[in-house]
Every structure is written in structure tokens, then in C-alpha cells.
Amino acid sequence: MEKVRVNLNYSKDYSYDILIDHDFVGNELKGISNYNRAHLVVDKNVYELYASFFGGDIFLLTSSEHNKNLDTVYDILKFLKNKKALRNDTLFAVGGGIVGDVAGFAASIYMRGISFIQVPTTLLSMVDSSVGGKTGVNLGDVKNLVGSFYQPKKVLIDTLFLATLPEDEFKSGLAEVIKYALLFDKELYEFLVHNKSDVVKRKNDVMIKIIKRCCELKAEVVEEDETEQGIRKLLNLGHTFGHAIEVDSDHEIKHGLAVAKGVYLEALFAYEKGMIGKKVLDDIENIFGTYDYDLNYKVRDFALFTNAIGSDKKAMSSGIVLALTSDVGSGIIKEGIDLDSIKKFFEGARW
Ligand code: NAD
Ligand code: MG
């Protein structure tokens, strides 16, 4: 069993452990199924694929951005109330980022907060959303507009779940892994470049190593800047353009696949503006090329697209903020970027 400790103790100690291994969560879940002080919100697909892990009364969630809303939070709160959940009970979220975000938010407000344990089942949620304490839901068409910072008591990562993950979901999560490598870790970058066949086969030891490294990196960032005042902004690499791509493609392009395009196109933009060198742009193309990502994007609706960039949560009154990488392993923040220059970049698209 691998362990990553997330140390968070400014006002009070709410540090927690991330436990990573292969094939251990099923037993834990079976163990709590009849224990009425634990409550489960489970992704419907996961429930169907791993039915033997679950018993008793559970809340099933069909994961979709359309269900990631306050109605679902309300339903979970009613579920907890009906089960007479008490203040020191625990809510388990078993699923991808959607289940984690929605259930985490519900846990943060039921009786002003009950214990919450994340059991991420997608690669994206293992390396990203289950760590760091951001919870929340969409409001209307605005993603993650309502939420809270609420840390889990524990995160249990079982690579067993990766075996059933659809290919595009795996690739979507892998884009976030590549993002960590580009921002913080040249060794991870080299490892990914040289171990493609094991990675795409999702070999357990290789996936445990990668996931552990990403959790360590995210933990370090979150420990330093829990509420995204500084270094945590780096994690937005690829997300400014990526988010606009998601919106403009009407979410046909999955988050991580949009982030991959975003990382590349932000880098190309930054290179053309003289903010980064050619070498790092090549390195970015190289790693995404290794894993066969499609990095191009043709904007469908320019107004929608640029509006999405301009109204990005990361934007500031002084202009657009971009997280970039100046060299593999060295993330940087560039502020005050003019939206018009980005518009021109996409209008003149030559890729
Ligand atoms: P998801 O939760 O929608 O899961 C993707 C799909 O995979 C779903 O259809 C689900 O049913 C299925 N699935 C889950 N586990 C499976 C398994 N083991 N085998 C087979 N199928 C499985 O998507 P996601 O990519 O995990 O998460 C995306 C969400 O995470 C977004 O809403 C995003 O906003 C959020 N997010 C949050 C944070 C954060 O810090 N809180 C960070 C990144 C992303
Ligand atoms: Mg992301």
C-alpha cells in the first residue's frame, strides 16, 4: 500500500491520507455495507460493474454534467435525512469527479459538515479531483459555480477500477497526468515518454507509481496554496483554452482531451508571443504525440469561444491569466494577457 499525506493545518488540523493500491477497496466497501453510520453515493456504472462491492441502501448517481446540480445535492441531503444520518457519520463517494464533487458538497453542508471519504474510480479523479478539497456543482450553464472547499477524511485509490474505464476516459485522465509532468516533474515526463506500452495497458505497478506521483504533486501545491491565491493557479495549465474548447464544442470534447488541446494551443500562442521557447513547445508536442492526442481545434462559434476565455474564473480585471511551462518541469504564470491577441490567434489559425 502506497501512502501520500496531505498536510493541511492552518487553523485546525484537517490533514488526511491518500492510500493507493490494487484490489483493496472492494473489501472495505463490503465491510461497511451493513454499518448504518456510513452512507454511500455511487456512480451508476461503477455500481453495475462492481455490484459485489455494494449492499444496503445506497444513492446511485448517473454521472453527467446535467446531473451535477443543486437538485442532486438536494436528493442526497434527503437521502441522508431519511437514513437519519448523524453528525459523526461518514459519506463515501464512489465514482469519478462528478460523484466526488457533488457528494463532497453535500457532505460539506449536511449538518454543517459530516465526514467524507473519496473513492475515485476514474483516472482523472484519482490524480486530480479527489485530492485538494474542491467540491461543488454547476448552476445553469456555468460549471462549478457553487461549491465549497471541504477536505475529505481519506482518499482510497484502487487501480482495480481502471480496468473497466473506457478508453477516452482513460486518455482524458492521462492528459492531467501529462499536465503535472509538464508543470513540475521532468522525471515523470521522461517516464511517460519511455513507458508508453505499460501505461496504455494500465499496468498496475506503473499506474500506482504515476498516480502516487501526481497525488504528491497536487498535495504539495494544495498544502502551499489551498484556496488558489498563488501556486495552485499553475494547475490551470491548458484549462483556459481547454475550458473554452469544452464550451464551444458543447462538451462533445471531454475535459482532459480539451485540456490536452488547451496545453498545446496555449503553448503555441505563448511561443508566438515570445513568452516561451521552441524547445518546450516541441517537448509538449512530443509527449502528446506519443499518446496519440489530437491537438488541433477549429473554433465553431467565435463569440461563444472568446467569451468563454474572457469570462474564465481565472481571468482578472487586468486581463487573461495563463499558466504556462517555460521548460519541462517548470510552470510559470503570465498575467495581463490581452483577450484581443488571443482572438487574433484563433482567427488566424494555421494549424
Ligand atoms: P465522471 O465522473 O463523469 O466519470 C466519467 C465516466 O466514467 C462516467 O460515465 C462514469 O459513469 C464512468 N466511470 C467511472 N468510473 C468508472 C470505472 N471504474 N469503470 C467504468 N466506467 C467508469 O468524470 P471524471 O472525468 O471522473 O470527472 C469529471 C468531473 O470532475 C467534472 O465535473 C469536473 O468539473 C470535476 N473535477 C473536479 C476537480 C476538483 O478539484 N474538485 C478537478 C478536476 C475535475
Ligand atoms: Mg482539469
PDB file of C-alpha atoms and ligand atoms in Angstrom, residues 43-46 49-50 61-65 68 94-102 118 120-126 128-136 138 143-144 148 158 160-166 169 172-173 176 179 202 218 232 239 246 254-256, ligand 1:
ATOM      1  CA  ASP A  43     -21.712   6.152  -9.737  1.00  0.00           C
ATOM      2  CA  LYS A  44     -24.334   4.042 -11.515  1.00  0.00           C
ATOM      3  CA  ASN A  45     -21.898   2.495 -13.995  1.00  0.00           C
ATOM      4  CA  VAL A  46     -19.491   1.629 -11.207  1.00  0.00           C
ATOM      5  CA  LEU A  49     -19.694  -3.152 -12.898  1.00  0.00           C
ATOM      6  CA  TYR A  50     -18.748  -3.831  -9.280  1.00  0.00           C
ATOM      7  CA  LEU A  61     -25.903   8.766  -9.393  1.00  0.00           C
ATOM      8  CA  THR A  62     -25.898   8.737 -13.182  1.00  0.00           C
ATOM      9  CA  SER A  63     -22.803  10.840 -13.780  1.00  0.00           C
ATOM     10  CA  SER A  64     -23.388  13.648 -16.213  1.00  0.00           C
ATOM     11  CA  GLU A  65     -22.718  17.375 -16.108  1.00  0.00           C
ATOM     12  CA  LYS A  68     -24.131  17.854 -11.379  1.00  0.00           C
ATOM     13  CA  VAL A  94     -17.508   6.091  -5.080  1.00  0.00           C
ATOM     14  CA  GLY A  95     -17.135   7.232  -8.664  1.00  0.00           C
ATOM     15  CA  GLY A  96     -15.445   9.786 -10.882  1.00  0.00           C
ATOM     16  CA  GLY A  97     -15.119  13.519 -10.433  1.00  0.00           C
ATOM     17  CA  ILE A  98     -18.828  14.131 -10.741  1.00  0.00           C
ATOM     18  CA  VAL A  99     -19.766  11.866  -7.848  1.00  0.00           C
ATOM     19  CA  GLY A 100     -16.857  13.232  -5.783  1.00  0.00           C
ATOM     20  CA  ASP A 101     -17.720  16.876  -6.403  1.00  0.00           C
ATOM     21  CA  VAL A 102     -21.471  16.513  -5.791  1.00  0.00           C
ATOM     22  CA  GLN A 118     -13.365   9.748  -1.566  1.00  0.00           C
ATOM     23  CA  PRO A 120     -12.195   7.793  -7.024  1.00  0.00           C
ATOM     24  CA  THR A 121     -12.800   5.333  -9.866  1.00  0.00           C
ATOM     25  CA  THR A 122     -11.626   7.273 -12.933  1.00  0.00           C
ATOM     26  CA  LEU A 123      -8.010   8.178 -13.665  1.00  0.00           C
ATOM     27  CA  LEU A 124      -8.967  11.853 -13.672  1.00  0.00           C
ATOM     28  CA  SER A 125     -10.497  11.670 -10.223  1.00  0.00           C
ATOM     29  CA  MET A 126      -7.560   9.608  -8.884  1.00  0.00           C
ATOM     30  CA  ASP A 128      -6.913  15.327  -9.690  1.00  0.00           C
ATOM     31  CA  SER A 129     -10.427  15.875  -8.404  1.00  0.00           C
ATOM     32  CA  SER A 130     -10.339  13.629  -5.321  1.00  0.00           C
ATOM     33  CA  VAL A 131      -7.362  15.493  -3.904  1.00  0.00           C
ATOM     34  CA  GLY A 132      -7.459  19.124  -2.874  1.00  0.00           C
ATOM     35  CA  GLY A 133     -10.877  19.621  -1.360  1.00  0.00           C
ATOM     36  CA  LYS A 134     -12.735  21.471  -4.086  1.00  0.00           C
ATOM     37  CA  THR A 135     -16.355  20.352  -4.153  1.00  0.00           C
ATOM     38  CA  GLY A 136     -19.322  21.764  -5.994  1.00  0.00           C
ATOM     39  CA  ASN A 138     -22.898  23.593 -11.857  1.00  0.00           C
ATOM     40  CA  LYS A 143     -19.644  24.933 -14.356  1.00  0.00           C
ATOM     41  CA  ASN A 144     -18.724  24.578 -10.688  1.00  0.00           C
ATOM     42  CA  SER A 148     -17.006  24.774  -1.044  1.00  0.00           C
ATOM     43  CA  ASP A 158      -7.793   1.352  -6.058  1.00  0.00           C
ATOM     44  CA  LEU A 160      -8.570  -2.147  -9.972  1.00  0.00           C
ATOM     45  CA  PHE A 161     -11.198   0.302 -11.185  1.00  0.00           C
ATOM     46  CA  LEU A 162      -9.031   1.393 -14.108  1.00  0.00           C
ATOM     47  CA  ALA A 163      -9.554  -1.931 -15.876  1.00  0.00           C
ATOM     48  CA  THR A 164     -13.116  -1.066 -16.876  1.00  0.00           C
ATOM     49  CA  LEU A 165     -12.577   2.590 -17.696  1.00  0.00           C
ATOM     50  CA  PRO A 166     -13.483   3.426 -21.324  1.00  0.00           C
ATOM     51  CA  GLU A 169     -11.955   8.445 -20.134  1.00  0.00           C
ATOM     52  CA  SER A 172      -8.809  12.244 -20.535  1.00  0.00           C
ATOM     53  CA  GLY A 173      -7.258  11.470 -17.136  1.00  0.00           C
ATOM     54  CA  GLU A 176      -3.966  15.711 -16.435  1.00  0.00           C
ATOM     55  CA  LYS A 179      -0.040  18.343 -17.202  1.00  0.00           C
ATOM     56  CA  ARG A 202      -2.733   0.305 -17.465  1.00  0.00           C
ATOM     57  CA  LYS A 218      -1.096  18.001  -6.092  1.00  0.00           C
ATOM     58  CA  ARG A 232      -2.356  26.464  -7.306  1.00  0.00           C
ATOM     59  CA  HIS A 239      -7.529  24.903 -18.817  1.00  0.00           C
ATOM     60  CA  GLU A 246     -15.335  22.373 -23.950  1.00  0.00           C
ATOM     61  CA  LYS A 254     -14.119  15.525 -22.869  1.00  0.00           C
ATOM     62  CA  HIS A 255     -12.414  17.640 -20.248  1.00  0.00           C
ATOM     63  CA  GLY A 256      -8.968  16.042 -20.399  1.00  0.00           C
TER      64      GLY A 256
HETATM   65  P1  NAD B   1     -17.214  11.333 -14.464  1.00  0.00           P
HETATM   66  O1  NAD B   1     -17.343  11.357 -13.010  1.00  0.00           O
HETATM   67  O2  NAD B   1     -18.331  11.823 -15.289  1.00  0.00           O
HETATM   68  O3  NAD B   1     -16.883   9.844 -14.947  1.00  0.00           O
HETATM   69  C1  NAD B   1     -16.716   9.604 -16.321  1.00  0.00           C
HETATM   70  C2  NAD B   1     -17.479   8.373 -16.796  1.00  0.00           C
HETATM   71  O4  NAD B   1     -16.808   7.206 -16.353  1.00  0.00           O
HETATM   72  C3  NAD B   1     -18.895   8.267 -16.276  1.00  0.00           C
HETATM   73  O5  NAD B   1     -19.708   7.817 -17.316  1.00  0.00           O
HETATM   74  C4  NAD B   1     -18.797   7.205 -15.193  1.00  0.00           C
HETATM   75  O6  NAD B   1     -20.006   6.506 -15.050  1.00  0.00           O
HETATM   76  C5  NAD B   1     -17.717   6.320 -15.734  1.00  0.00           C
HETATM   77  N1  NAD B   1     -16.932   5.558 -14.771  1.00  0.00           N
HETATM   78  C6  NAD B   1     -16.432   5.989 -13.586  1.00  0.00           C
HETATM   79  N2  NAD B   1     -15.629   5.059 -13.062  1.00  0.00           N
HETATM   80  C7  NAD B   1     -15.622   4.006 -13.913  1.00  0.00           C
HETATM   81  C8  NAD B   1     -14.967   2.749 -13.920  1.00  0.00           C
HETATM   82  N3  NAD B   1     -14.110   2.403 -12.962  1.00  0.00           N
HETATM   83  N4  NAD B   1     -15.198   1.912 -14.948  1.00  0.00           N
HETATM   84  C9  NAD B   1     -16.037   2.283 -15.959  1.00  0.00           C
HETATM   85  N5  NAD B   1     -16.665   3.460 -16.019  1.00  0.00           N
HETATM   86  C10 NAD B   1     -16.457   4.321 -15.006  1.00  0.00           C
HETATM   87  O7  NAD B   1     -15.919  12.141 -14.965  1.00  0.00           O
HETATM   88  P2  NAD B   1     -14.491  12.451 -14.369  1.00  0.00           P
HETATM   89  O8  NAD B   1     -13.663  12.728 -15.552  1.00  0.00           O
HETATM   90  O9  NAD B   1     -14.027  11.454 -13.391  1.00  0.00           O
HETATM   91  O10 NAD B   1     -14.744  13.810 -13.569  1.00  0.00           O
HETATM   92  C11 NAD B   1     -15.153  14.981 -14.228  1.00  0.00           C
HETATM   93  C12 NAD B   1     -15.684  15.963 -13.222  1.00  0.00           C
HETATM   94  O11 NAD B   1     -14.670  16.233 -12.260  1.00  0.00           O
HETATM   95  C13 NAD B   1     -16.087  17.293 -13.819  1.00  0.00           C
HETATM   96  O12 NAD B   1     -17.382  17.634 -13.394  1.00  0.00           O
HETATM   97  C14 NAD B   1     -15.057  18.271 -13.265  1.00  0.00           C
HETATM   98  O13 NAD B   1     -15.601  19.561 -13.050  1.00  0.00           O
HETATM   99  C15 NAD B   1     -14.665  17.626 -11.975  1.00  0.00           C
HETATM  100  N6  NAD B   1     -13.331  17.986 -11.498  1.00  0.00           N
HETATM  101  C16 NAD B   1     -13.200  18.417 -10.228  1.00  0.00           C
HETATM  102  C17 NAD B   1     -11.961  18.750  -9.723  1.00  0.00           C
HETATM  103  C18 NAD B   1     -11.810  19.164  -8.302  1.00  0.00           C
HETATM  104  O14 NAD B   1     -10.733  19.617  -7.905  1.00  0.00           O
HETATM  105  N7  NAD B   1     -12.823  19.002  -7.484  1.00  0.00           N
HETATM  106  C19 NAD B   1     -10.825  18.641 -10.525  1.00  0.00           C
HETATM  107  C20 NAD B   1     -10.984  18.181 -11.827  1.00  0.00           C
HETATM  108  C21 NAD B   1     -12.246  17.859 -12.307  1.00  0.00           C
END
